[in-house]
Every structure is written in C-alpha cells, then in structure tokens.
Short mmCIF file of C-alpha atoms and ligand atoms in Angstrom, two decimals:
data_model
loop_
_atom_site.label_atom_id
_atom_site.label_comp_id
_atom_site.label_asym_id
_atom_site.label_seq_id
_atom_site.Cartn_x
_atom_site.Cartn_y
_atom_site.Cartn_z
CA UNK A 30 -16.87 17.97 11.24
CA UNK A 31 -15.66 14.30 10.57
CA UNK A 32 -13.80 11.75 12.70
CA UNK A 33 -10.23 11.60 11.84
CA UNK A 34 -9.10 8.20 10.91
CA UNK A 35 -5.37 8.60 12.47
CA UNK A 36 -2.96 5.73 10.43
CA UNK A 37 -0.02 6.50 12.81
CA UNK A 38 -1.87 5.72 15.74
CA UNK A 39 -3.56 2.69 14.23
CA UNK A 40 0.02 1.43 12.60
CA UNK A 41 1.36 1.31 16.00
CA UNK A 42 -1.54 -0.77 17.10
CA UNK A 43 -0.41 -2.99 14.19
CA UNK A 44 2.93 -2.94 15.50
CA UNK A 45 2.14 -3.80 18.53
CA UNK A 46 0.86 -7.18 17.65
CA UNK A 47 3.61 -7.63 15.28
CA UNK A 48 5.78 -7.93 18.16
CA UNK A 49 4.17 -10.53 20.02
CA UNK A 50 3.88 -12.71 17.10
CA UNK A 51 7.72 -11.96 16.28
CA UNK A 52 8.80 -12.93 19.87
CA UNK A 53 6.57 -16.24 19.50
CA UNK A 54 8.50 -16.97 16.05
CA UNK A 55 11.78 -16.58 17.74
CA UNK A 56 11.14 -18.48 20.48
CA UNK A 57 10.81 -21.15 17.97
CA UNK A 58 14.15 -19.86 16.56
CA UNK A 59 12.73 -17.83 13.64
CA UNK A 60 13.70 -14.83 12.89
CA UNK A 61 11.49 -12.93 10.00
CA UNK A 62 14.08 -11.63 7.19
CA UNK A 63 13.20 -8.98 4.72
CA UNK A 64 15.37 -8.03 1.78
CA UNK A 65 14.52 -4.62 -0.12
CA UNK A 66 15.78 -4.47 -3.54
CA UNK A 67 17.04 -1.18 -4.61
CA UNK A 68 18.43 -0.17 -8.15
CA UNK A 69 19.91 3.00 -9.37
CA UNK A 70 19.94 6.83 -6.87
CA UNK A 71 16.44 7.93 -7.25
CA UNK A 72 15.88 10.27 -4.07
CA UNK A 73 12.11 9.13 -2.91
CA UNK A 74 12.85 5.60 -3.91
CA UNK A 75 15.81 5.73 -1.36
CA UNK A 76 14.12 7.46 1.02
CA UNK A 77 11.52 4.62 1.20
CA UNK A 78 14.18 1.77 1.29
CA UNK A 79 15.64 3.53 4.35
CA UNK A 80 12.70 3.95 6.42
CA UNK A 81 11.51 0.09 5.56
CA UNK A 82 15.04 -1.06 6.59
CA UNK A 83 14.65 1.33 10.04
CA UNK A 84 11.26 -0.57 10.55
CA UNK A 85 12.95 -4.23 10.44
CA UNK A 86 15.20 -2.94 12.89
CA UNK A 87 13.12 -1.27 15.12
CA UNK A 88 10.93 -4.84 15.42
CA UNK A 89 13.73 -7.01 15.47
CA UNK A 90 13.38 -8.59 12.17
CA UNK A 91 16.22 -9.65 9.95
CA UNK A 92 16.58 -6.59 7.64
CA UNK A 93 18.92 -6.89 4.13
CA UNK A 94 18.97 -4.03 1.74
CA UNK A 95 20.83 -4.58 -1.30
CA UNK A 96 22.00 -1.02 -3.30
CA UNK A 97 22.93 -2.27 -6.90
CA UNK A 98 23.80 0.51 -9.06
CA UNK A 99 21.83 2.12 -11.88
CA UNK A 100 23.25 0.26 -14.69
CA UNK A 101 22.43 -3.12 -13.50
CA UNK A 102 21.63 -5.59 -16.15
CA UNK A 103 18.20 -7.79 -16.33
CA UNK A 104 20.35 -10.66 -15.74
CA UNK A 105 22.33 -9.04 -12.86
CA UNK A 106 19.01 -8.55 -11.40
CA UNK A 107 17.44 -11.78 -11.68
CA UNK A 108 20.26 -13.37 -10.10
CA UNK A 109 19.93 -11.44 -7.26
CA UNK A 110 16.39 -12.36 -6.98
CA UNK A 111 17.21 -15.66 -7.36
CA UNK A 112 19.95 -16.19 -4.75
CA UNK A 113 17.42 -14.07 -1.79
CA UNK A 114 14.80 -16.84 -3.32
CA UNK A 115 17.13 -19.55 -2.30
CA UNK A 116 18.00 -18.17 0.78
CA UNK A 117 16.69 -18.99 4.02
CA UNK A 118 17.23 -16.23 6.59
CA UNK A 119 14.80 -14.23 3.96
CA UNK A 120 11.20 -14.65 4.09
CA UNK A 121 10.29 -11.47 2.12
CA UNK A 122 11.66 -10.03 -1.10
CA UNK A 123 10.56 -6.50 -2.46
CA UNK A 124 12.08 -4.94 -5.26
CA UNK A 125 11.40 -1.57 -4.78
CA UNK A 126 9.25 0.43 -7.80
CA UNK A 127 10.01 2.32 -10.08
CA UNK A 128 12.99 0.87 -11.60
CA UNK A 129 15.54 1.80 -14.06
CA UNK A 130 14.23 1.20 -17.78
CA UNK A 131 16.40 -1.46 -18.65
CA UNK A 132 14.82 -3.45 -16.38
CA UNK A 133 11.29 -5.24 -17.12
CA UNK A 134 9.29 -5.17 -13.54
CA UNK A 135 7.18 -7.40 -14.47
CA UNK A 136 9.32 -10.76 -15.29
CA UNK A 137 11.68 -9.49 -12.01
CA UNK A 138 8.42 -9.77 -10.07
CA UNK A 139 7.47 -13.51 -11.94
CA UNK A 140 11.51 -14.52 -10.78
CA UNK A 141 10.43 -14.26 -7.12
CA UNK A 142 9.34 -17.22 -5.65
CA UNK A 143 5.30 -16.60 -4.42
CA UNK A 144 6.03 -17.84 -0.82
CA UNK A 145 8.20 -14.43 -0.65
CA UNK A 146 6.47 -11.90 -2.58
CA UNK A 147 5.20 -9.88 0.35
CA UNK A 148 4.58 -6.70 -2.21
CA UNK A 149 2.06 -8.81 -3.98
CA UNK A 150 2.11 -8.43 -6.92
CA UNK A 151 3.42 -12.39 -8.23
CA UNK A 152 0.60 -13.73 -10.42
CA UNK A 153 0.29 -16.71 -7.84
CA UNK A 154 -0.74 -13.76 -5.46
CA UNK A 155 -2.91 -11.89 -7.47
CA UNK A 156 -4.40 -15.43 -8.64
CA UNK A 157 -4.95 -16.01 -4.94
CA UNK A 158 -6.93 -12.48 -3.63
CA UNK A 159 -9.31 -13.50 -7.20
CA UNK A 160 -9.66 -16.88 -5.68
CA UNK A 161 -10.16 -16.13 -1.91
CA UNK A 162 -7.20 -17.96 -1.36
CA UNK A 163 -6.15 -16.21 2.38
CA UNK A 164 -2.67 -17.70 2.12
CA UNK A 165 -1.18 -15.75 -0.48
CA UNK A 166 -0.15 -12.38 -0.19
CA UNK A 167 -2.32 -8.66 -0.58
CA UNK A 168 0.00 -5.86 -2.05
CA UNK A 169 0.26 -3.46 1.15
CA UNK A 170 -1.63 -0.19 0.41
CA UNK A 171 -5.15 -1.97 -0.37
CA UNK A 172 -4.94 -4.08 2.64
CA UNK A 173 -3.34 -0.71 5.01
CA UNK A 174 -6.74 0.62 3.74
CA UNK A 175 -8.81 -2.30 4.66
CA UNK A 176 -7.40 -2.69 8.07
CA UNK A 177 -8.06 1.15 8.51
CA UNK A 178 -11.34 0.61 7.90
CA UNK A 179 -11.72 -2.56 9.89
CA UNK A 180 -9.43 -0.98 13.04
CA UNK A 181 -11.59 2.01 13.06
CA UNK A 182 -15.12 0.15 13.56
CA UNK A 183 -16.53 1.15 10.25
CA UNK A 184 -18.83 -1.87 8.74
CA UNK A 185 -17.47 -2.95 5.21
CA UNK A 186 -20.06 -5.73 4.81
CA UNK A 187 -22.96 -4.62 2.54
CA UNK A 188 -21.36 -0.97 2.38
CA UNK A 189 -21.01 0.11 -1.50
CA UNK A 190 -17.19 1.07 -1.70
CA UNK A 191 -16.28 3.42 -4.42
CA UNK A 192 -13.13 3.55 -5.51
CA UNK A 193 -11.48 5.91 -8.13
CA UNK A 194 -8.14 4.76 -9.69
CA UNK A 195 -7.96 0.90 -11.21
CA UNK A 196 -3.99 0.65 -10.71
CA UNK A 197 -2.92 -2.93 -10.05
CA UNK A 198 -1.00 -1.20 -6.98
CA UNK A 199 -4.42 0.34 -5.39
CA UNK A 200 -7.53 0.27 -6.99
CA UNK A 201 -7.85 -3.02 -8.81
CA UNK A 202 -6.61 -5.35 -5.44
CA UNK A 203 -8.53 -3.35 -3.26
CA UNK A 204 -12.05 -3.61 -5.23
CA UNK A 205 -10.88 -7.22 -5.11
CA UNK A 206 -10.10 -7.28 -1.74
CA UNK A 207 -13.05 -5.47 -0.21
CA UNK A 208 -15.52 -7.98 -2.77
CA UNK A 209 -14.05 -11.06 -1.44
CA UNK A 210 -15.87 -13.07 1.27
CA UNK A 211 -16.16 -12.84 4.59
CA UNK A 212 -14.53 -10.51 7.12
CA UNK A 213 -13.11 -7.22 5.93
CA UNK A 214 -15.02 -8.10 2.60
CA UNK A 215 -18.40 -8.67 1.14
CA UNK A 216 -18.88 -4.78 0.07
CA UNK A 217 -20.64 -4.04 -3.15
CA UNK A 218 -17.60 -2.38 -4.95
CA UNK A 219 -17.63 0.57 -8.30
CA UNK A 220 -14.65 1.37 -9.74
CA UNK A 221 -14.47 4.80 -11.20
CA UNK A 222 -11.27 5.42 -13.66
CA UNK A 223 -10.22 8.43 -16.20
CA UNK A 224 -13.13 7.06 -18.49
CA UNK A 225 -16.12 6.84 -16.32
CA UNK A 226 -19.27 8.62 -16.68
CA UNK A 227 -21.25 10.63 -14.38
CA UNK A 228 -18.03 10.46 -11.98
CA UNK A 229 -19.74 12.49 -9.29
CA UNK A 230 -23.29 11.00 -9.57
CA UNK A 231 -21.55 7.71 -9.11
CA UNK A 232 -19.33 9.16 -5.76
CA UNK A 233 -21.70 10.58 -4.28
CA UNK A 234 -23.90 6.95 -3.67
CA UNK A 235 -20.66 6.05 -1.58
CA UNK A 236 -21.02 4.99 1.74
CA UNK A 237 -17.10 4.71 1.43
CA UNK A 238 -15.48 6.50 -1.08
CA UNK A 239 -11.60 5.72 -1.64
CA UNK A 240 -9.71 8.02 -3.36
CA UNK A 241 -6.23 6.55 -5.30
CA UNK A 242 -5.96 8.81 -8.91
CA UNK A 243 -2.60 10.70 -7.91
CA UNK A 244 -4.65 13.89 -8.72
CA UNK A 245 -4.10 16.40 -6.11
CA UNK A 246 -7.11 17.74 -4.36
CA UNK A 247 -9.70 16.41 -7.42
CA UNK A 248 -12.45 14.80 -4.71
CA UNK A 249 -14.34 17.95 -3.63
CA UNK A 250 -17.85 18.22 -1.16
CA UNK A 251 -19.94 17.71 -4.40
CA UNK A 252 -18.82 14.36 -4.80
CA UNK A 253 -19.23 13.19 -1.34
CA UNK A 254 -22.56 12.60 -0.06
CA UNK A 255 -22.96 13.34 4.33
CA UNK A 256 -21.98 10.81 6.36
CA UNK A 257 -19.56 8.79 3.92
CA UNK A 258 -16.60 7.80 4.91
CA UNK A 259 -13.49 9.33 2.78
CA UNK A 260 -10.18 7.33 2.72
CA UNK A 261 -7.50 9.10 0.87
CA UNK A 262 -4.74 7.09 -0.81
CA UNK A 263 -3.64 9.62 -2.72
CA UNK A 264 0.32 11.40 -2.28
CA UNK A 265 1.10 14.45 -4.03
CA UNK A 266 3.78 17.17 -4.28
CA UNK A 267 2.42 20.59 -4.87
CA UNK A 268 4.66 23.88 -5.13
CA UNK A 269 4.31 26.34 -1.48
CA UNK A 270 6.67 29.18 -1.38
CA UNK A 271 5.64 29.46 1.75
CA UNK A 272 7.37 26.12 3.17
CA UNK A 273 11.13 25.93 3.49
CA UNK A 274 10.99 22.64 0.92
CA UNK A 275 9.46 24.81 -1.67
CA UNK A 276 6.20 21.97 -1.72
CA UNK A 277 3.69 20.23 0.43
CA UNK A 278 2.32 16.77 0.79
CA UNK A 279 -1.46 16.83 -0.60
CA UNK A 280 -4.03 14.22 -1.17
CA UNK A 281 -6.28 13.26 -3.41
CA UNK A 282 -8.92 14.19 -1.63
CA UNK A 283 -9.92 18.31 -0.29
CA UNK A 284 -9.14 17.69 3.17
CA UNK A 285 -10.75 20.84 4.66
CA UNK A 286 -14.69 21.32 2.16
CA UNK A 287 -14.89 17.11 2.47
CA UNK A 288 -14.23 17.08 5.92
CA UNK A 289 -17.45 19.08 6.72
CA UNK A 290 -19.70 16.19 4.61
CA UNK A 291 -17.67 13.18 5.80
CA UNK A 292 -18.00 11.49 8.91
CA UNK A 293 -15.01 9.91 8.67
CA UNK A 294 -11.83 10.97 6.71
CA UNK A 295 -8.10 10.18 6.56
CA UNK A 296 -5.51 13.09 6.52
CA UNK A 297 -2.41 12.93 4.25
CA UNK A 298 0.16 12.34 5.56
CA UNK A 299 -0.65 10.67 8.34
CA UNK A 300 -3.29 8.35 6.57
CA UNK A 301 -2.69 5.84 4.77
CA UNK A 302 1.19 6.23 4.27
CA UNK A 303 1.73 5.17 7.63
CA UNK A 304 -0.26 1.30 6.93
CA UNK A 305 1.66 0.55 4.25
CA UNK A 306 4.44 0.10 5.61
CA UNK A 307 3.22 -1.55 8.56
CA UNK A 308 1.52 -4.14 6.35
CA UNK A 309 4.64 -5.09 4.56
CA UNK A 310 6.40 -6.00 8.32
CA UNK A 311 2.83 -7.92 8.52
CA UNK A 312 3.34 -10.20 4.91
CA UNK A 313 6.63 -10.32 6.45
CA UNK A 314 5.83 -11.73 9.50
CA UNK A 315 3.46 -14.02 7.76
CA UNK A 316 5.65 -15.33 5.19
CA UNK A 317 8.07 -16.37 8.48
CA UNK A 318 4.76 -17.97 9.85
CA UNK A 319 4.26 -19.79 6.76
CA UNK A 320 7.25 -21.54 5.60
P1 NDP B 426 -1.75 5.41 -11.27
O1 NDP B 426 -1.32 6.61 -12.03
O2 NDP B 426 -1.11 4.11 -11.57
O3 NDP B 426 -3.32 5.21 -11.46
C1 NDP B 426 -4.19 6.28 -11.37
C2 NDP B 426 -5.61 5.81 -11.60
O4 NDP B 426 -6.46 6.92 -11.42
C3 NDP B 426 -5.86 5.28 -13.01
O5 NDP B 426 -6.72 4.18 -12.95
C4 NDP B 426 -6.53 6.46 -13.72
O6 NDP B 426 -7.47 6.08 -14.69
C5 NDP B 426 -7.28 7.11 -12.58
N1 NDP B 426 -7.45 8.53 -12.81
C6 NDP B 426 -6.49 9.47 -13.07
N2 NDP B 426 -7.05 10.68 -13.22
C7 NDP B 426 -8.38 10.52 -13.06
C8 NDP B 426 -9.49 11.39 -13.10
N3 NDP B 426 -9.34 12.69 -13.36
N4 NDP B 426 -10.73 10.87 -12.90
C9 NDP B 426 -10.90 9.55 -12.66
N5 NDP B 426 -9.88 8.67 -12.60
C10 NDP B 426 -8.64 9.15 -12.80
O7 NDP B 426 -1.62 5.81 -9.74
P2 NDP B 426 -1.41 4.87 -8.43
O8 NDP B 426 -2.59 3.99 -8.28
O9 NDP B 426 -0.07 4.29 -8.43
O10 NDP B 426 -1.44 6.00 -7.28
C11 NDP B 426 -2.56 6.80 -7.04
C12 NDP B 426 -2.24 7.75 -5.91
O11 NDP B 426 -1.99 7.00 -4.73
C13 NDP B 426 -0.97 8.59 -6.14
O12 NDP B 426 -1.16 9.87 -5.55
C14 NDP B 426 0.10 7.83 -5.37
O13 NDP B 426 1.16 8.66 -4.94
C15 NDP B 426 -0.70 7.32 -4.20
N6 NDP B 426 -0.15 6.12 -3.59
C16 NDP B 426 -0.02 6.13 -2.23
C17 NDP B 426 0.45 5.04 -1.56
C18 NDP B 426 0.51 5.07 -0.07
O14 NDP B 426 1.22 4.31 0.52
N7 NDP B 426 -0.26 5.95 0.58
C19 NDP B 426 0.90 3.85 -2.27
C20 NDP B 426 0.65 3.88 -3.70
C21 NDP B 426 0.16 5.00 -4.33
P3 NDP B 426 -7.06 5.30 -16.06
O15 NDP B 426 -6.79 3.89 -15.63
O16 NDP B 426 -8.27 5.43 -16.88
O17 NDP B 426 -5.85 6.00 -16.58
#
C-alpha cells in the first residue's frame, strides 16, 4: 500500500509561509491585491471565483472580484483588464476560464500586463518557464504539482517524469517546468498525448507518472510499474445514484488497483485541487514582492 501524498495538509504548509511573507510586505505597507475576473453564471466557474476570493480573505490579501454579465463585449472586457492593469492596489489579475464565446481568451490574456498574470499563461510568462527565467510566472496546477513533489521529499532530479495530457494548462508547463534547471527540475520528461504509441510500455518506465487527460479512472496497475510515484491531476464527474448529488469526484488515475503498485499516490480530491489554489495566493504574493 502507497504513501498518501495529502495536498490539504501540504497547502496549509504553503499557507503558512504565505503569511509570514504577507505580514513582512505589510509592514512595508504592501498589501498583495488579487482581482478574479468572472463573466457570465456558469455554476463551477462561480464556485471557483468564490472560494479564491474566501482565500484572499482568509490571508489578508486585498481581494476584488468583478461579476460582469454574460453578454459582455470583447471591448467591455479589455477595458476592464486594462483599468486592474493600471491599478495599483492589484498585483494579480486572473480571468477566470472558460469564458463566454464571444470572447477570445487568448488576446484577453495578451491585454494583461506580464508583471500581473499570476495564472500564467501571458506569452512573456510562458517565454520565461522556456527560458529559465525564475521571475516570471508558472500557471498554478504544474507548479501545485511540483511543490507536491518537492514538499513530500520525493527526488525530481534525474527521475524520468511521465506525463499524459500536453494541455498548455497542465501537461505542456509542467514537462517544461520539471526539465528546467536546477531545483525542483532537471528530470528527464515524456509526454504521452491521445496519439502516442505503446502508451503503457512508455508509463510503466515512470519513476513519476503524472496523470492530467480528464479521462476518468484511464491509468490502471498495468501502466504503473512498483514503486512509482502517481500524481493525479485529473477532476472528473461521474454519475452515483448512490450519493445525494447524483455524482462523485474521480481522478484520472484508479485510486484503489494503483495504490497497491505505487509508493506514493495523490487522492482526488484532496490532491492536487487543494495546491492550486494555494499557488495562485503564492504568484500573488510574489507579484506584490516584485513590483
Ligand atoms: P485537456 O482536455 O485540455 O487536455 C487533455 C490532454 O489529455 C490532451 O493532451 C489529450 O491529448 C490527452 N488525452 C486525452 N485522452 C487521452 C487518452 N485516452 N490517452 C492519452 N492522452 C489523452 O484537459 P486539461 O489538461 O485541461 O485537464 C486534464 C484533467 O486535469 C481534467 O480532468 C481536468 O479537470 C483536470 N484539471 C485539474 C486541475 C486541478 O486543479 N486539479 C486544474 C486543471 C485541470 P491530445 O492533445 O492528443 O488531444
């Protein structure tokens, strides 16, 4: 039976630092500000606004969230962006994902200004994690996983990673990420996608295998080899009569057959979920710290 690799508990040890740092930056007279963009109802998009705004709170930062409704133009938009760009009580901008289709994501996320992209996902940011460049910013689920890994001893350096799911959002930054030099990095990184070949040969030569394809369940004990450690990105909705919400939270990854092979393994929830969040109070924090 595998270690559990608890993201709650290791969020709050995140958290906990967080606070010191903020209570330096105020004593300076800084206050980190974070403004969450949200357009149109969508339930889960909501949902994750709320809890993001109850974070700030709960850590004293400066917290705006802005509710524009679904028919907001491009234009209407970009303004916005523009006038949180220009203003200084906010070091962080997200814009939360997915929007509604009127809008283009990508030239809202080329209207923030770099210094306050703490999703990112700004082309001077994803310039930056190519070039090793530490002060730009890491979009927050590839760098929740690397601190996982870091936080919970296990040695990245020299480790081959595999990774299945090239997204911008996961898989691409993190191979990135985990490639780049020095610590936290230098891991000899495979990306597996929808097209690869010999999928399971190719998993099973993981000494960390990290699972982000939005496919519930799909990693199974034959493509794990023992020992490896298992980090699973993946969130999924599947239908249980049996719950009162009519669905359960699943990952990508089958917790119970994997967890016999692995000696380390993240649950879901409870994983990864939990970092993400706390790294985008940590860009946060260092976007205060840097302007
Ligand atoms: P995307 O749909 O954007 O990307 C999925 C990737 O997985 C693609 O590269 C796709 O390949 C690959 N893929 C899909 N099916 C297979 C398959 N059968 N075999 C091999 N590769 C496959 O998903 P995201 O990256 O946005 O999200 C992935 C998962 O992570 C989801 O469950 C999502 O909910 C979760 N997530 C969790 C977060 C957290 O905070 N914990 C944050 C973000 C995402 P191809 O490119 O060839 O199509």
């Amino acid at each position: 039976m595998s270690r559990l690799i608890e993201g709650r508990t290791i969020a709050e040890k995140v958290y906990a630092g967080l606070r010191s740092e903020i209570a330096e930056l105020k004593k300076r007279g800084r206050t980190p500000g974070l403004a969450v963009v949200l357009v149109g109802d969508n339930p889960a998009s909501r949902a994750y606004v709320r809890s993001k705004d109850k974070m700030c709170r709960d850590l004293g930062l400066h917290s705006v969230k802005l509710e524009l409704p679904a028919d907001t133009t491009q234009a209407e938009l970009l303004a916005r962006v523009r006038e949180l760009n220009g203003d200084p009580a906010i070091h962080g901008i997200l814009v939360q994902s997915p929007p509604p289709k009127q809008i283009d994501e990508a030239a809202i996320v080329r209207a923030l200004d770099p210094a306050k992209d703490v999703d990112g996902f700004h082309p001077t940011n994803v310039a930056k994690l190519a070039l090793g460049d530490v002060s730009g910013f890491v979009p927050c689920t590839p760098l929740g996983c690397q601190r996982l890994l870091i936080e919970s001893g296990i040695e990245i350096s020299g480790a081959h990673v595999v990774i299945l799911g090239r997204s911008m959002i996961v898989g691409k930054t993190l191979a990135l990420l985990l490639m780049r030099k020095g610590r936290g990095g230098d891991a000899t990184v495979t990306v597996v996608h929808s097209r690869s070949r010999r999928l399971a040969e190719i998993t099973r030569s993981a000494d960390i295998l990290i699972a982000a394809i939005g496919q519930p369940e799909f990693v199974r004990a034959e493509h794990v080899c023992e020992g490896a450690v298992v980090i699973d990105v993946g969130i999924n909705r599947v239908d249980d009569p049996m719950v009162e919400r009519g669905y359960r939270l699943v990952g990508d990854v089958a917790f119970t057959e994997v967890s016999e092979k692995a000696s380390a393994i993240t649950p879901v929830p409870g994983g990864v979920g939990p970092m993400t969040i706390a790294m985008l109070m940590s860009n946060t924090v260092k976007a205060c710290g840097q302007m």
